[in-house]
Structure formats: C-alpha cells, structure tokens
mmCIF file with all atom_site columns, C-alpha atoms in Angstrom:
data_model
loop_
_atom_site.group_PDB
_atom_site.id
_atom_site.type_symbol
_atom_site.label_atom_id
_atom_site.label_alt_id
_atom_site.label_comp_id
_atom_site.label_asym_id
_atom_site.label_entity_id
_atom_site.label_seq_id
_atom_site.pdbx_PDB_ins_code
_atom_site.Cartn_x
_atom_site.Cartn_y
_atom_site.Cartn_z
_atom_site.occupancy
_atom_site.B_iso_or_equiv
_atom_site.pdbx_formal_charge
_atom_site.auth_seq_id
_atom_site.auth_comp_id
_atom_site.auth_asym_id
_atom_site.auth_atom_id
_atom_site.pdbx_PDB_model_num
ATOM 1   C CA . MET K 1 1   ? 6.454   0.270   8.961  1.00 43.00 ? 1   MET K CA 1
ATOM 2   C CA . ASP K 1 2   ? 6.305   -0.514  5.247  1.00 47.00 ? 2   ASP K CA 1
ATOM 3   C CA . GLU K 1 3   ? 2.862   -2.194  4.573  1.00 50.00 ? 3   GLU K CA 1
ATOM 4   C CA . HIS K 1 4   ? 4.490   -4.765  2.243  1.00 51.00 ? 4   HIS K CA 1
ATOM 5   C CA . ARG K 1 5   ? 6.786   -6.011  4.962  1.00 60.00 ? 5   ARG K CA 1
ATOM 6   C CA . VAL K 1 6   ? 3.728   -6.641  7.199  1.00 62.00 ? 6   VAL K CA 1
ATOM 7   C CA . TYR K 1 7   ? 2.519   -9.251  4.741  1.00 64.00 ? 7   TYR K CA 1
ATOM 8   C CA . LYS K 1 8   ? 5.626   -11.415 5.304  1.00 76.00 ? 8   LYS K CA 1
ATOM 9   C CA . TYR K 1 9   ? 4.708   -11.985 8.957  1.00 88.00 ? 9   TYR K CA 1
ATOM 10  C CA . SER K 1 10  ? 3.067   -15.327 9.652  1.00 93.00 ? 10  SER K CA 1
ATOM 11  C CA . PHE K 1 11  ? -0.443  -15.333 10.919 1.00 96.00 ? 11  PHE K CA 1
ATOM 12  C CA . ALA K 1 12  ? 0.880   -17.495 13.802 1.00 96.00 ? 12  ALA K CA 1
ATOM 13  C CA . SER K 1 13  ? 3.110   -14.585 14.882 1.00 95.00 ? 13  SER K CA 1
ATOM 14  C CA . VAL K 1 14  ? 0.238   -12.121 15.200 1.00 96.00 ? 14  VAL K CA 1
ATOM 15  C CA . TYR K 1 15  ? -2.489  -14.537 16.449 1.00 98.00 ? 15  TYR K CA 1
ATOM 16  C CA . PRO K 1 16  ? -1.194  -14.621 20.076 1.00 97.00 ? 16  PRO K CA 1
ATOM 17  C CA . HIS K 1 17  ? -1.382  -10.823 20.200 1.00 97.00 ? 17  HIS K CA 1
ATOM 18  C CA . TYR K 1 18  ? -5.051  -10.925 19.228 1.00 97.00 ? 18  TYR K CA 1
ATOM 19  C CA . VAL K 1 19  ? -5.735  -13.528 22.012 1.00 98.00 ? 19  VAL K CA 1
ATOM 20  C CA . THR K 1 20  ? -3.714  -11.645 24.601 1.00 98.00 ? 20  THR K CA 1
ATOM 21  C CA . LYS K 1 21  ? -5.514  -8.386  23.847 1.00 96.00 ? 21  LYS K CA 1
ATOM 22  C CA . ALA K 1 22  ? -8.949  -10.082 24.168 1.00 97.00 ? 22  ALA K CA 1
ATOM 23  C CA . GLU K 1 23  ? -7.989  -12.021 27.368 1.00 97.00 ? 23  GLU K CA 1
ATOM 24  C CA . ARG K 1 24  ? -6.637  -8.891  29.031 1.00 97.00 ? 24  ARG K CA 1
ATOM 25  C CA . LYS K 1 25  ? -10.155 -7.423  28.723 1.00 96.00 ? 25  LYS K CA 1
ATOM 26  C CA . GLY K 1 26  ? -11.913 -10.574 30.049 1.00 97.00 ? 26  GLY K CA 1
ATOM 27  C CA . ARG K 1 27  ? -12.683 -12.091 26.628 1.00 97.00 ? 27  ARG K CA 1
ATOM 28  C CA . THR K 1 28  ? -11.663 -15.586 25.458 1.00 98.00 ? 28  THR K CA 1
ATOM 29  C CA . LYS K 1 29  ? -9.562  -17.258 22.854 1.00 98.00 ? 29  LYS K CA 1
ATOM 30  C CA . ALA K 1 30  ? -12.807 -19.058 21.689 1.00 98.00 ? 30  ALA K CA 1
ATOM 31  C CA . GLU K 1 31  ? -14.330 -15.657 20.897 1.00 98.00 ? 31  GLU K CA 1
ATOM 32  C CA . VAL K 1 32  ? -11.164 -14.537 19.009 1.00 98.00 ? 32  VAL K CA 1
ATOM 33  C CA . ASP K 1 33  ? -11.347 -17.849 16.942 1.00 98.00 ? 33  ASP K CA 1
ATOM 34  C CA . ALA K 1 34  ? -15.064 -17.353 16.302 1.00 98.00 ? 34  ALA K CA 1
ATOM 35  C CA . ILE K 1 35  ? -14.352 -13.864 14.932 1.00 98.00 ? 35  ILE K CA 1
ATOM 36  C CA . ILE K 1 36  ? -11.503 -15.125 12.707 1.00 98.00 ? 36  ILE K CA 1
ATOM 37  C CA . CYS K 1 37  ? -13.624 -18.003 11.421 1.00 98.00 ? 37  CYS K CA 1
ATOM 38  C CA . TRP K 1 38  ? -16.553 -15.706 10.725 1.00 98.00 ? 38  TRP K CA 1
ATOM 39  C CA . LEU K 1 39  ? -14.333 -13.261 8.762  1.00 98.00 ? 39  LEU K CA 1
ATOM 40  C CA . THR K 1 40  ? -12.459 -15.906 6.760  1.00 98.00 ? 40  THR K CA 1
ATOM 41  C CA . GLY K 1 41  ? -14.730 -18.919 6.455  1.00 98.00 ? 41  GLY K CA 1
ATOM 42  C CA . TYR K 1 42  ? -12.046 -21.231 8.023  1.00 98.00 ? 42  TYR K CA 1
ATOM 43  C CA . SER K 1 43  ? -13.293 -24.008 10.210 1.00 98.00 ? 43  SER K CA 1
ATOM 44  C CA . GLN K 1 44  ? -11.676 -24.309 13.732 1.00 98.00 ? 44  GLN K CA 1
ATOM 45  C CA . GLN K 1 45  ? -9.478  -27.163 12.335 1.00 98.00 ? 45  GLN K CA 1
ATOM 46  C CA . GLN K 1 46  ? -8.532  -25.178 9.233  1.00 98.00 ? 46  GLN K CA 1
ATOM 47  C CA . LEU K 1 47  ? -7.593  -22.152 11.445 1.00 98.00 ? 47  LEU K CA 1
ATOM 48  C CA . ASP K 1 48  ? -5.490  -24.341 13.731 1.00 98.00 ? 48  ASP K CA 1
ATOM 49  C CA . ASP K 1 49  ? -3.725  -25.816 10.549 1.00 98.00 ? 49  ASP K CA 1
ATOM 50  C CA . GLN K 1 50  ? -2.975  -22.362 9.258  1.00 97.00 ? 50  GLN K CA 1
ATOM 51  C CA . ILE K 1 51  ? -1.473  -21.398 12.592 1.00 97.00 ? 51  ILE K CA 1
ATOM 52  C CA . ALA K 1 52  ? 0.588   -24.629 12.740 1.00 97.00 ? 52  ALA K CA 1
ATOM 53  C CA . ALA K 1 53  ? 1.767   -24.095 9.142  1.00 97.00 ? 53  ALA K CA 1
ATOM 54  C CA . LYS K 1 54  ? 2.895   -20.508 10.017 1.00 96.00 ? 54  LYS K CA 1
ATOM 55  C CA . THR K 1 55  ? 1.216   -19.283 6.842  1.00 95.00 ? 55  THR K CA 1
ATOM 56  C CA . ASP K 1 56  ? 2.113   -15.693 6.060  1.00 94.00 ? 56  ASP K CA 1
ATOM 57  C CA . LEU K 1 57  ? -0.629  -13.062 6.193  1.00 95.00 ? 57  LEU K CA 1
ATOM 58  C CA . LYS K 1 58  ? -0.957  -12.900 2.441  1.00 94.00 ? 58  LYS K CA 1
ATOM 59  C CA . GLY K 1 59  ? -1.414  -16.612 2.224  1.00 95.00 ? 59  GLY K CA 1
ATOM 60  C CA . PHE K 1 60  ? -3.781  -16.701 5.200  1.00 97.00 ? 60  PHE K CA 1
ATOM 61  C CA . PHE K 1 61  ? -6.209  -14.329 3.593  1.00 97.00 ? 61  PHE K CA 1
ATOM 62  C CA . SER K 1 62  ? -5.809  -15.564 0.025  1.00 95.00 ? 62  SER K CA 1
ATOM 63  C CA . ASP K 1 63  ? -6.316  -19.169 1.073  1.00 96.00 ? 63  ASP K CA 1
ATOM 64  C CA . ALA K 1 64  ? -9.451  -18.230 3.153  1.00 97.00 ? 64  ALA K CA 1
ATOM 65  C CA . PRO K 1 65  ? -12.325 -20.476 2.133  1.00 97.00 ? 65  PRO K CA 1
ATOM 66  C CA . ALA K 1 66  ? -14.957 -17.764 2.101  1.00 97.00 ? 66  ALA K CA 1
ATOM 67  C CA . LEU K 1 67  ? -14.311 -14.170 3.132  1.00 97.00 ? 67  LEU K CA 1
ATOM 68  C CA . ASN K 1 68  ? -17.552 -13.053 4.750  1.00 96.00 ? 68  ASN K CA 1
ATOM 69  C CA . PRO K 1 69  ? -19.548 -10.724 2.505  1.00 95.00 ? 69  PRO K CA 1
ATOM 70  C CA . ALA K 1 70  ? -20.806 -8.807  5.548  1.00 94.00 ? 70  ALA K CA 1
ATOM 71  C CA . ARG K 1 71  ? -17.218 -7.651  6.275  1.00 94.00 ? 71  ARG K CA 1
ATOM 72  C CA . ASP K 1 72  ? -17.914 -4.504  4.204  1.00 91.00 ? 72  ASP K CA 1
ATOM 73  C CA . GLN K 1 73  ? -20.108 -3.521  7.197  1.00 93.00 ? 73  GLN K CA 1
ATOM 74  C CA . ILE K 1 74  ? -16.987 -3.096  9.317  1.00 95.00 ? 74  ILE K CA 1
ATOM 75  C CA . LYS K 1 75  ? -16.414 0.626   9.696  1.00 94.00 ? 75  LYS K CA 1
ATOM 76  C CA . GLY K 1 76  ? -14.293 2.847   11.914 1.00 93.00 ? 76  GLY K CA 1
ATOM 77  C CA . VAL K 1 77  ? -10.766 3.784   12.669 1.00 93.00 ? 77  VAL K CA 1
ATOM 78  C CA . ILE K 1 78  ? -7.925  1.406   13.467 1.00 89.00 ? 78  ILE K CA 1
ATOM 79  C CA . CYS K 1 79  ? -4.312  2.572   13.730 1.00 84.00 ? 79  CYS K CA 1
ATOM 80  C CA . GLY K 1 80  ? -5.545  6.102   12.750 1.00 90.00 ? 80  GLY K CA 1
ATOM 81  C CA . ILE K 1 81  ? -6.941  4.982   9.439  1.00 91.00 ? 81  ILE K CA 1
ATOM 82  C CA . ARG K 1 82  ? -10.584 4.439   8.467  1.00 95.00 ? 82  ARG K CA 1
ATOM 83  C CA . VAL K 1 83  ? -10.827 0.796   7.436  1.00 95.00 ? 83  VAL K CA 1
ATOM 84  C CA . GLU K 1 84  ? -13.445 1.463   4.830  1.00 92.00 ? 84  GLU K CA 1
ATOM 85  C CA . GLU K 1 85  ? -11.005 3.818   3.027  1.00 94.00 ? 85  GLU K CA 1
ATOM 86  C CA . ILE K 1 86  ? -8.082  1.422   2.790  1.00 94.00 ? 86  ILE K CA 1
ATOM 87  C CA . GLU K 1 87  ? -7.616  0.820   -0.908 1.00 93.00 ? 87  GLU K CA 1
ATOM 88  C CA . GLU K 1 88  ? -5.087  -2.047  -0.835 1.00 93.00 ? 88  GLU K CA 1
ATOM 89  C CA . PRO K 1 89  ? -7.215  -5.226  -0.583 1.00 93.00 ? 89  PRO K CA 1
ATOM 90  C CA . LEU K 1 90  ? -4.872  -7.298  1.645  1.00 93.00 ? 90  LEU K CA 1
ATOM 91  C CA . MET K 1 91  ? -4.257  -4.443  4.078  1.00 93.00 ? 91  MET K CA 1
ATOM 92  C CA . ARG K 1 92  ? -7.990  -3.861  4.280  1.00 95.00 ? 92  ARG K CA 1
ATOM 93  C CA . GLU K 1 93  ? -8.540  -7.511  5.216  1.00 96.00 ? 93  GLU K CA 1
ATOM 94  C CA . ILE K 1 94  ? -5.866  -7.354  7.901  1.00 95.00 ? 94  ILE K CA 1
ATOM 95  C CA . ARG K 1 95  ? -7.364  -4.158  9.300  1.00 95.00 ? 95  ARG K CA 1
ATOM 96  C CA . TYR K 1 96  ? -10.847 -5.670  9.269  1.00 97.00 ? 96  TYR K CA 1
ATOM 97  C CA . LEU K 1 97  ? -9.609  -8.393  11.555 1.00 97.00 ? 97  LEU K CA 1
ATOM 98  C CA . ASP K 1 98  ? -7.743  -5.797  13.773 1.00 96.00 ? 98  ASP K CA 1
ATOM 99  C CA . LYS K 1 99  ? -10.980 -3.745  14.033 1.00 97.00 ? 99  LYS K CA 1
ATOM 100 C CA . LEU K 1 100 ? -12.994 -6.811  15.028 1.00 97.00 ? 100 LEU K CA 1
ATOM 101 C CA . ILE K 1 101 ? -10.576 -7.816  17.685 1.00 97.00 ? 101 ILE K CA 1
ATOM 102 C CA . ASP K 1 102 ? -10.534 -4.189  18.923 1.00 96.00 ? 102 ASP K CA 1
ATOM 103 C CA . GLU K 1 103 ? -14.368 -4.303  19.196 1.00 97.00 ? 103 GLU K CA 1
ATOM 104 C CA . LEU K 1 104 ? -14.122 -7.538  21.160 1.00 97.00 ? 104 LEU K CA 1
ATOM 105 C CA . ALA K 1 105 ? -11.625 -6.055  23.552 1.00 96.00 ? 105 ALA K CA 1
ATOM 106 C CA . ARG K 1 106 ? -13.825 -3.014  24.054 1.00 96.00 ? 106 ARG K CA 1
ATOM 107 C CA . GLY K 1 107 ? -16.591 -5.242  25.303 1.00 96.00 ? 107 GLY K CA 1
ATOM 108 C CA . ARG K 1 108 ? -18.916 -5.203  22.273 1.00 96.00 ? 108 ARG K CA 1
ATOM 109 C CA . LYS K 1 109 ? -21.366 -8.054  22.117 1.00 96.00 ? 109 LYS K CA 1
ATOM 110 C CA . MET K 1 110 ? -20.483 -10.900 19.738 1.00 96.00 ? 110 MET K CA 1
ATOM 111 C CA . GLU K 1 111 ? -23.753 -10.532 17.758 1.00 94.00 ? 111 GLU K CA 1
ATOM 112 C CA . LYS K 1 112 ? -22.782 -7.002  16.937 1.00 95.00 ? 112 LYS K CA 1
ATOM 113 C CA . ILE K 1 113 ? -19.100 -7.855  16.188 1.00 95.00 ? 113 ILE K CA 1
ATOM 114 C CA . LEU K 1 114 ? -20.292 -10.584 13.804 1.00 95.00 ? 114 LEU K CA 1
ATOM 115 C CA . ARG K 1 115 ? -22.856 -8.219  12.277 1.00 90.00 ? 115 ARG K CA 1
ATOM 116 C CA . THR K 1 116 ? -25.732 -10.567 13.083 1.00 83.00 ? 116 THR K CA 1
ATOM 117 C CA . ALA K 1 117 ? -27.692 -8.248  15.379 1.00 63.00 ? 117 ALA K CA 1
ATOM 118 C CA . ALA K 1 118 ? -30.848 -6.846  13.856 1.00 53.00 ? 118 ALA K CA 1
#
C-alpha cells in the first residue's frame, strides 16, 4: 500500500485494531490507551476526543500535545522494516505506535514498553 494513502485513514479506524490485538493476548484497552497517551502526550479525554472526531493519522500525530522524547528508544522490526531506519517522520511515528502495541501483545511489561524500567 502507498504510504501516503495510509495517512488519510482516521485514527478512529485503526484504534479498534490496536485494542483487539491487545485483548486477544489478554491485555486491556486501558493499557493500549496508556501507551498511546505516553507516546503522544494526549490526556485520556483528548485521546477520546481525537477518536470521536475521526482525525486522520497525519492530524492525530501533528496535533499531539507532546511526542515523548523517549520514543527514539523504540527499536526493532515492524512490518519487515526497522523502525529506527524509517526516514519519513509521520510513518516513523505510526510505526512507533505499531511497535509498542506489538510489544504489549507479546506480553512485555508496561514499564519496559514505556521505557521507564531502569
């Protein structure tokens, strides 16, 4: 799929997939929301508002109150691509989130996902 077409999707259209992936592996919507809020700086209410507004992915990330500076610690492969090597900024942000949700679904502890473990 053309990367630029991905940006036109609303965050609300991909969000349920994140929740479903987590819940299938025994994790919770609350954990998904905590990851999204950690990455973007949105409060829970702001996240809910973005979902209700059906903001596109570009707007979702560009409107984020405070992208977490620790997100550059997110490393690894998602969809066959190393996230740290993605040059296009918006696609890198989207893949950071994909990677974090993948870590959640694989059973990683929240402290490690949120890069707070010592």
